Coordinates of N, CA and C in Angstrom, one line a residue:
X1 N 0.8 -1.5 0.2 CA -0.1 0.0 0.0 C 0.9 1.2 0.0
X2 N 0.3 2.4 -0.6 CA 1.3 3.5 -0.8 C 0.5 4.7 -0.2
X3 N 1.5 5.7 0.4 CA 0.9 6.7 1.0 C 1.0 7.8 0.3
X4 N -0.3 8.6 0.1 CA -0.5 9.7 -0.7 C -0.3 11.0 0.2
X5 N 0.8 11.7 0.2 CA 1.0 12.7 0.7 C 0.1 13.9 0.5
X6 N -0.4 14.9 1.5 CA -1.5 16.1 1.2 C -0.7 17.1 0.4
X7 N 0.6 17.2 0.6 CA 0.9 18.5 -0.1 C 1.3 18.1 -1.8
X8 N 0.5 19.3 -2.2 CA 0.8 18.9 -4.0 C 1.9 19.7 -4.6
X9 N 2.4 19.1 -5.5 CA 3.6 19.7 -6.2 C 3.2 21.6 -6.7
X10 N 4.2 21.8 -6.6 CA 4.5 23.8 -7.1 C 3.9 23.6 -8.6
X11 N 3.2 24.5 -8.7 CA 2.6 24.4 -10.2 C 4.1 25.3 -11.3
X12 N 4.0 24.6 -12.5 CA 5.1 25.2 -13.4 C 4.6 26.2 -14.4
X13 N 5.1 26.9 -15.1 CA 4.7 27.9 -15.4 C 5.3 27.2 -17.1
X14 N 4.4 27.5 -18.2 CA 4.8 27.3 -19.5 C 6.0 27.9 -20.3
X15 N 6.2 29.1 -20.2 CA 7.5 29.6 -20.4 C 8.9 29.1 -19.7
X16 N 8.6 28.9 -18.6 CA 10.0 28.7 -18.0 C 9.9 27.3 -17.5
X17 N 11.2 26.6 -17.0 CA 11.1 25.5 -16.4 C 12.1 25.5 -15.5
X18 N 11.8 25.4 -14.3 CA 12.6 25.2 -12.9 C 12.9 23.7 -12.5
X19 N 14.1 23.4 -12.3 CA 14.2 21.8 -12.0 C 13.8 21.9 -10.5
X20 N 13.6 20.5 -10.6 CA 13.1 20.4 -9.2 C 14.5 20.2 -8.3
X21 N 14.2 20.7 -7.1 CA 15.4 20.9 -6.2 C 15.6 19.2 -5.2
X22 N 16.3 18.4 -5.4 CA 16.4 17.0 -4.5 C 17.5 17.5 -3.4
X23 N 18.4 17.2 -3.9 CA 19.6 17.0 -3.0 C 20.8 18.0 -3.7
X24 N 20.4 18.6 -4.5 CA 21.7 19.5 -5.1 C 21.3 21.2 -4.2
X25 N 22.1 21.9 -4.1 CA 22.1 22.9 -3.1 C 21.4 23.9 -4.5
X26 N 21.3 25.3 -4.3 CA 20.5 26.1 -5.4 C 21.9 26.6 -6.3
X27 N 22.8 27.0 -5.9 CA 23.6 27.5 -6.8 C 24.4 26.5 -7.6
X28 N 24.2 25.5 -8.0 CA 24.4 24.6 -8.8 C 23.5 24.5 -9.8
X29 N 23.0 24.9 -9.9 CA 21.5 24.9 -10.7 C 21.9 25.8 -12.2
X30 N 22.3 25.0 -13.4 CA 22.7 25.7 -14.6 C 21.7 26.1 -15.1
X31 N 22.4 26.9 -15.9 CA 21.2 28.3 -16.9 C 20.6 27.4 -18.2
X32 N 20.9 26.4 -18.5 CA 21.1 25.3 -19.8 C 19.2 24.9 -19.4
X33 N 19.4 24.7 -18.4 CA 17.9 23.9 -18.2 C 16.7 24.9 -18.0
X34 N 16.8 26.1 -18.1 CA 15.8 27.2 -18.1 C 15.6 27.4 -19.6
X35 N 14.0 27.6 -19.8 CA 13.8 27.8 -21.1 C 13.9 29.3 -21.0
X36 N 14.2 29.9 -22.5 CA 13.9 31.4 -23.2 C 12.8 31.5 -22.8
X37 N 12.0 33.2 -22.9 CA 10.7 33.5 -23.0 C 10.5 33.6 -24.7
X38 N 9.1 33.7 -24.9 CA 9.1 33.4 -26.3 C 9.1 35.1 -26.9
X39 N 10.0 34.9 -28.1 CA 10.2 36.2 -28.3 C 9.8 36.4 -30.1
X40 N 9.7 37.5 -30.4 CA 9.4 37.6 -32.1 C 9.6 37.0 -32.9
X41 N 11.5 36.6 -32.7 CA 12.1 36.1 -34.1 C 12.2 34.7 -33.5
X42 N 11.6 33.7 -32.7 CA 11.9 32.6 -32.6 C 11.1 31.4 -33.2
X43 N 11.5 30.6 -33.5 CA 10.5 29.4 -34.1 C 9.9 29.9 -35.4
X44 N 8.5 29.8 -35.5 CA 7.6 30.5 -37.0 C 7.8 31.7 -36.7
X45 N 8.1 32.7 -35.7 CA 7.8 33.9 -35.6 C 8.5 35.0 -36.7
X46 N 9.6 34.3 -37.1 CA 10.3 35.0 -38.0 C 9.9 34.5 -39.4
X47 N 9.3 33.7 -39.8 CA 8.9 33.3 -41.4 C 7.7 33.8 -41.2
X48 N 6.7 34.3 -39.9 CA 5.5 34.8 -40.4 C 5.9 36.6 -40.4
X49 N 6.8 37.2 -39.6 CA 7.6 38.3 -39.9 C 7.8 38.5 -41.4
X50 N 8.6 38.1 -42.0 CA 8.7 38.0 -43.4 C 7.8 37.8 -44.5
X51 N 7.0 36.8 -43.9 CA 6.0 36.9 -44.9 C 4.9 38.0 -45.0
X52 N 4.5 38.7 -44.0 CA 3.6 39.8 -43.5 C 4.9 41.1 -44.7
X53 N 5.8 41.0 -44.4 CA 6.7 42.0 -44.8 C 6.8 41.9 -46.4
X54 N 7.0 40.7 -46.5 CA 7.0 40.3 -48.4 C 5.5 40.8 -49.0
X55 N 4.5 40.4 -48.1 CA 3.1 40.7 -48.8 C 2.8 42.1 -48.8
X56 N 3.2 43.0 -47.8 CA 3.0 44.6 -47.8 C 4.0 44.9 -49.2
X57 N 5.0 44.2 -49.6 CA 5.8 44.9 -50.6 C 5.2 44.4 -51.9
X58 N 4.5 43.2 -52.2 CA 4.0 42.9 -53.2 C 2.3 43.3 -53.5
X59 N 1.8 43.8 -52.6 CA 0.5 44.6 -52.6 C 0.6 46.1 -53.0
X60 N 1.9 46.6 -52.5 CA 2.6 48.2 -53.2 C 2.6 47.9 -54.4
X61 N 3.4 47.2 -54.8 CA 3.9 46.9 -56.0 C 3.1 46.8 -57.0
X62 N 1.7 46.2 -56.4 CA 0.7 45.7 -57.6 C -0.3 47.3 -57.4
X63 N -0.5 47.6 -56.5 CA -1.1 48.9 -56.6 C -0.5 50.0 -57.7
X64 N 0.9 50.2 -57.3 CA 1.4 51.2 -57.8 C 1.3 50.6 -59.3
X65 N 1.6 49.7 -60.0 CA 1.3 49.1 -61.1 C -0.3 49.4 -62.1
X66 N -1.1 49.4 -60.7 CA -2.4 49.6 -61.4 C -2.6 51.0 -61.7
X67 N -2.1 52.0 -60.7 CA -2.7 53.3 -60.8 C -1.7 53.5 -62.0
X68 N -0.6 53.5 -62.4 CA -0.1 53.8 -63.7 C -0.5 53.2 -65.0
X69 N -1.0 52.6 -64.9 CA -2.1 52.1 -65.6 C -3.0 52.5 -66.4
X70 N -3.9 52.7 -65.2 CA -4.8 53.7 -65.1 C -4.6 55.2 -65.5
X71 N -3.6 56.1 -65.4 CA -3.1 56.8 -66.0 C -2.7 57.0 -67.1
X72 N -2.3 56.0 -67.7 CA -2.0 55.4 -69.0 C -3.3 55.3 -69.9
X73 N -4.0 55.0 -69.4 CA -5.5 54.9 -70.0 C -6.2 56.1 -70.3
X74 N -6.3 56.8 -69.5 CA -6.9 58.4 -68.9 C -6.0 59.1 -70.0
X75 N -4.8 59.1 -70.4 CA -3.8 59.6 -71.1 C -4.4 59.5 -72.8
X76 N -4.3 58.1 -73.2 CA -4.9 57.7 -74.4 C -6.1 58.1 -74.6
X77 N -7.3 58.1 -73.4 CA -8.5 58.8 -73.7 C -8.3 60.3 -74.0
X78 N -7.9 60.9 -73.5 CA -7.6 62.3 -73.6 C -7.3 62.7 -75.0
X79 N -6.1 61.9 -75.3 CA -5.6 62.1 -76.5 C -6.5 61.9 -78.2
X80 N -7.7 60.5 -77.6 CA -8.3 60.7 -78.9 C -9.4 61.5 -78.7
X81 N -9.8 62.3 -77.7 CA -10.4 63.0 -77.7 C -10.2 64.6 -78.4
X82 N -8.8 64.5 -78.2 CA -8.1 65.8 -78.9 C -8.0 65.4 -80.3
X83 N -7.8 64.4 -80.6 CA -7.8 63.9 -82.0 C -9.1 64.1 -83.0
X84 N -10.5 63.9 -82.4 CA -11.6 63.9 -82.6 C -12.1 65.9 -82.6
X85 N -11.6 66.3 -81.8 CA -11.9 67.8 -81.9 C -11.3 68.0 -83.0
X86 N -10.1 67.8 -83.2 CA -9.2 68.2 -84.5 C -9.9 68.1 -86.0
X87 N -10.7 66.8 -86.1 CA -11.2 66.7 -87.3 C -12.3 67.7 -87.4
X88 N -13.0 68.3 -86.7 CA -14.2 69.1 -87.3 C -13.9 70.3 -88.0
X89 N -12.7 70.8 -88.5 CA -12.0 71.8 -88.9 C -12.0 71.4 -90.2
X90 N -12.2 70.3 -91.1 CA -12.5 69.8 -91.9 C -13.8 70.2 -92.7
X91 N -13.9 70.7 -93.9 CA -15.5 71.4 -94.3 C -15.9 70.3 -95.5
X92 N -17.3 70.0 -95.4 CA -17.7 68.8 -96.1 C -17.9 69.3 -97.2
X93 N -17.3 68.3 -98.3 CA -17.6 68.8 -99.9 C -18.8 69.2 -100.5
X94 N -18.5 69.7 -101.1 CA -20.0 70.5 -101.9 C -21.0 69.8 -102.8
X95 N -22.0 70.1 -102.6 CA -23.0 68.8 -103.2 C -22.8 68.9 -104.7
X96 N -23.4 67.7 -105.1 CA -22.9 67.5 -106.7 C -24.4 67.4 -107.1
X97 N -25.0 68.6 -108.5 CA -26.0 68.5 -108.7 C -26.1 67.6 -110.1
X98 N -27.2 66.5 -110.2 CA -27.1 65.7 -111.4 C -28.5 65.7 -112.0
X99 N -28.7 65.9 -113.1 CA -30.1 65.8 -113.8 C -30.4 64.3 -113.9
X100 N -31.4 64.0 -113.5 CA -32.3 62.7 -113.7 C -33.5 62.7 -114.9
X101 N -33.0 61.9 -115.8 CA -33.9 62.0 -116.5 C -35.2 60.8 -116.9
X102 N -35.9 60.9 -117.2 CA -37.0 59.8 -116.9 C -36.8 58.3 -117.9
X103 N -35.7 58.8 -118.9 CA -35.0 57.4 -119.7 C -34.4 56.4 -118.7
X104 N -34.0 57.2 -117.4 CA -33.2 56.1 -116.3 C -34.0 55.5 -116.1
X105 N -35.2 55.4 -115.5 CA -36.3 54.8 -114.5 C -36.9 54.1 -115.4
X106 N -37.1 52.8 -115.7 CA -38.2 51.7 -116.5 C -38.8 51.3 -115.0
X107 N -40.0 51.6 -115.2 CA -41.3 50.6 -114.7 C -42.0 49.7 -115.6
X108 N -41.8 48.6 -115.0 CA -42.0 47.3 -115.8 C -43.4 46.3 -115.5
X109 N -43.5 46.7 -113.8 CA -44.8 46.0 -113.6 C -45.0 46.7 -112.0
X110 N -46.2 46.7 -111.9 CA -47.1 47.5 -110.5 C -47.9 46.2 -109.9
X111 N -47.7 45.8 -108.7 CA -48.6 44.9 -108.0 C -49.3 46.0 -107.0
X112 N -50.6 46.0 -106.9 CA -51.3 46.9 -105.8 C -51.8 46.0 -105.0
X113 N -51.5 44.7 -104.1 CA -51.7 44.3 -103.3 C -51.4 44.6 -102.2
X114 N -51.1 43.7 -101.3 CA -50.4 44.2 -99.8 C -49.3 43.3 -99.4
X115 N -48.3 43.7 -99.6 CA -47.4 45.3 -99.9 C -47.6 45.5 -101.3
X116 N -47.8 46.7 -101.7 CA -47.6 47.3 -103.1 C -46.0 47.2 -103.5
X117 N -46.2 46.3 -104.4 CA -44.4 46.0 -105.1 C -44.4 46.8 -106.7
X118 N -43.4 46.9 -107.2 CA -43.3 47.2 -108.4 C -41.6 46.8 -108.9
X119 N -41.9 46.4 -110.1 CA -40.6 46.2 -111.2 C -39.8 47.8 -111.4
X120 N -38.9 48.1 -111.0 CA -37.9 49.4 -111.6 C -36.7 49.0 -111.8
X121 N -36.6 49.0 -113.1 CA -35.1 48.6 -113.8 C -34.7 47.3 -113.3
X122 N -35.6 46.4 -113.5 CA -35.6 44.9 -113.1 C -35.4 44.4 -111.7
X123 N -35.4 45.6 -110.8 CA -35.4 45.2 -109.5 C -36.7 45.2 -108.8
X124 N -36.9 44.0 -107.8 CA -38.6 44.2 -107.3 C -38.3 44.8 -106.1
X125 N -39.2 46.3 -105.9 CA -39.1 47.1 -104.8 C -40.6 47.1 -104.1
X126 N -40.6 47.9 -102.7 CA -42.1 48.1 -102.2 C -42.0 49.3 -101.7
X127 N -42.9 50.0 -101.3 CA -42.8 51.2 -100.8 C -42.1 51.7 -99.7
X128 N -41.2 52.7 -99.8 CA -40.5 52.7 -98.7 C -38.9 52.2 -98.7
X129 N -39.0 51.5 -99.8 CA -37.6 51.0 -100.2 C -36.7 51.9 -101.2
X130 N -35.3 51.2 -101.2 CA -34.5 52.3 -101.8 C -33.9 51.6 -103.2
X131 N -33.5 52.5 -104.6 CA -33.2 52.2 -105.6 C -32.1 52.7 -105.9
X132 N -30.9 52.2 -106.9 CA -29.9 52.8 -107.0 C -30.1 53.2 -108.6
X133 N -29.8 54.4 -109.0 CA -30.0 54.6 -110.8 C -28.7 55.2 -110.7
X134 N -28.1 54.8 -111.7 CA -26.6 55.1 -112.1 C -26.8 56.1 -113.6
X135 N -25.9 57.6 -113.6 CA -26.4 58.2 -114.6 C -25.2 58.3 -115.7
X136 N -25.5 58.0 -116.8 CA -24.8 57.8 -118.1 C -23.8 58.8 -118.2
X137 N -23.8 60.2 -117.8 CA -23.1 61.0 -118.1 C -21.9 61.0 -117.2
X138 N -22.3 61.3 -115.8 CA -20.9 61.4 -114.9 C -21.2 59.8 -113.9
X139 N -20.0 59.6 -113.3 CA -19.8 58.3 -112.6 C -20.5 58.3 -111.2
X140 N -21.9 58.6 -111.3 CA -22.3 58.9 -109.9 C -23.6 58.0 -110.0
X141 N -23.6 57.6 -108.7 CA -25.0 56.7 -108.5 C -26.1 57.5 -107.7
X142 N -27.1 57.5 -107.8 CA -28.1 58.4 -107.3 C -29.5 57.3 -106.5
X143 N -29.4 57.4 -105.2 CA -30.3 57.0 -104.4 C -31.5 57.5 -104.6
X144 N -32.7 56.6 -105.1 CA -33.8 57.2 -104.8 C -34.9 56.3 -104.0
X145 N -36.0 57.1 -103.1 CA -36.5 56.1 -102.3 C -37.7 56.2 -103.0
X146 N -38.7 55.1 -102.9 CA -39.9 54.9 -103.3 C -41.1 55.4 -102.1
X147 N -41.7 56.5 -102.9 CA -42.7 57.2 -102.0 C -43.9 56.9 -101.9
X148 N -44.4 56.2 -103.3 CA -45.6 55.5 -103.4 C -45.8 54.7 -104.6
X149 N -46.6 53.7 -104.4 CA -46.9 53.2 -106.0 C -48.4 52.9 -105.6
X150 N -49.1 53.7 -107.0 CA -50.3 53.6 -107.3 C -50.5 53.1 -108.9
X151 N -52.0 52.9 -109.2 CA -52.3 52.6 -110.7 C -51.8 53.1 -111.4
X152 N -50.6 52.7 -112.2 CA -49.9 52.9 -113.4 C -48.8 54.0 -113.0
X153 N -48.5 54.6 -112.0 CA -47.3 55.8 -111.5 C -47.0 55.3 -110.3
X154 N -45.7 55.5 -110.3 CA -44.9 55.5 -108.7 C -44.1 56.8 -108.7
X155 N -44.2 57.1 -107.4 CA -43.6 58.5 -107.1 C -42.2 58.1 -106.5
X156 N -40.7 58.7 -106.8 CA -40.0 58.2 -106.1 C -39.2 59.5 -105.9
X157 N -38.3 59.4 -104.6 CA -37.7 61.1 -104.1 C -36.4 61.1 -103.8
X158 N -35.4 61.9 -104.1 CA -34.2 61.8 -103.8 C -34.1 62.6 -102.2
X159 N -34.8 63.1 -101.7 CA -35.0 63.7 -100.3 C -35.2 65.5 -100.8
X160 N -35.2 65.9 -101.8 CA -35.4 67.3 -102.1 C -36.6 67.7 -103.2
X161 N -36.6 66.5 -104.2 CA -37.8 66.5 -104.9 C -38.6 65.4 -105.4
X162 N -39.4 65.0 -105.8 CA -40.4 63.7 -106.3 C -40.2 63.7 -107.9
X163 N -39.9 62.7 -108.0 CA -40.0 62.5 -109.3 C -41.2 61.3 -109.7
X164 N -42.1 61.2 -110.8 CA -43.0 60.5 -111.1 C -42.7 59.7 -112.3
X165 N -42.9 58.5 -112.2 CA -42.6 57.4 -113.3 C -43.7 56.8 -113.5
X166 N -44.1 56.7 -114.9 CA -45.4 55.8 -115.5 C -45.0 54.3 -115.7
X167 N -45.8 53.6 -115.8 CA -45.7 52.1 -116.0 C -45.6 52.2 -117.7
X168 N -44.5 51.2 -118.2 CA -44.5 51.1 -119.8 C -45.1 50.2 -120.0
X169 N -45.7 50.1 -121.1 CA -46.3 48.8 -121.7 C -45.3 48.7 -122.6
X170 N -45.5 47.0 -122.4 CA -44.4 46.3 -123.3 C -44.9 45.9 -125.1
X171 N -44.1 45.8 -125.6 CA -44.4 45.6 -127.0 C -45.4 44.7 -127.6
X172 N -45.5 43.4 -126.4 CA -46.4 42.5 -126.8 C -47.9 43.2 -126.2
X173 N -48.1 44.1 -125.5 CA -49.3 44.1 -125.1 C -49.8 45.3 -125.9
X174 N -49.1 46.0 -126.9 CA -49.5 46.7 -127.6 C -50.6 46.8 -128.6
X175 N -51.5 47.2 -128.8 CA -52.2 47.2 -129.9 C -51.8 47.1 -131.6
X176 N -51.8 46.1 -132.3 CA -51.1 46.4 -133.5 C -52.4 47.3 -134.6
X177 N -52.0 48.3 -135.2 CA -52.6 49.2 -136.4 C -52.8 48.5 -137.7

């Protein structure tokens, strides 16, 4: 049988180790048996410190590059605005006046259904559509819009004036004298 003493051992601190004194006098305790206190640069503390410093340097470099890139984009946008402003000094060309004769527009068929259709210069068009007429004297193409298709006539416009063209009768439908 074993006798348990009522005296409890003295509590130990985690940061220090004090050897139990049994038969040795206190003067002979070596300094190697004591642990040092926790410092910033011991163990993983050094790696954490350098990681934080490296992260701060990288974050600063990335933000510096971003700011410079944004400044370059703003500079390029300002240059484009300056270029756009400088092109307004060019004057528009003078308008060219072309006379269109009735010989340039040949209406060969008209359909008064829904939608109203016509064949002009061999091209099928409806009201609101555009046709291109080439002039024989100058190398200019004139765009005309079909304004109205009615029985026997078609109204065309170039934006300033209205031209009326009539349905041409083919030689097969003309009565022979």
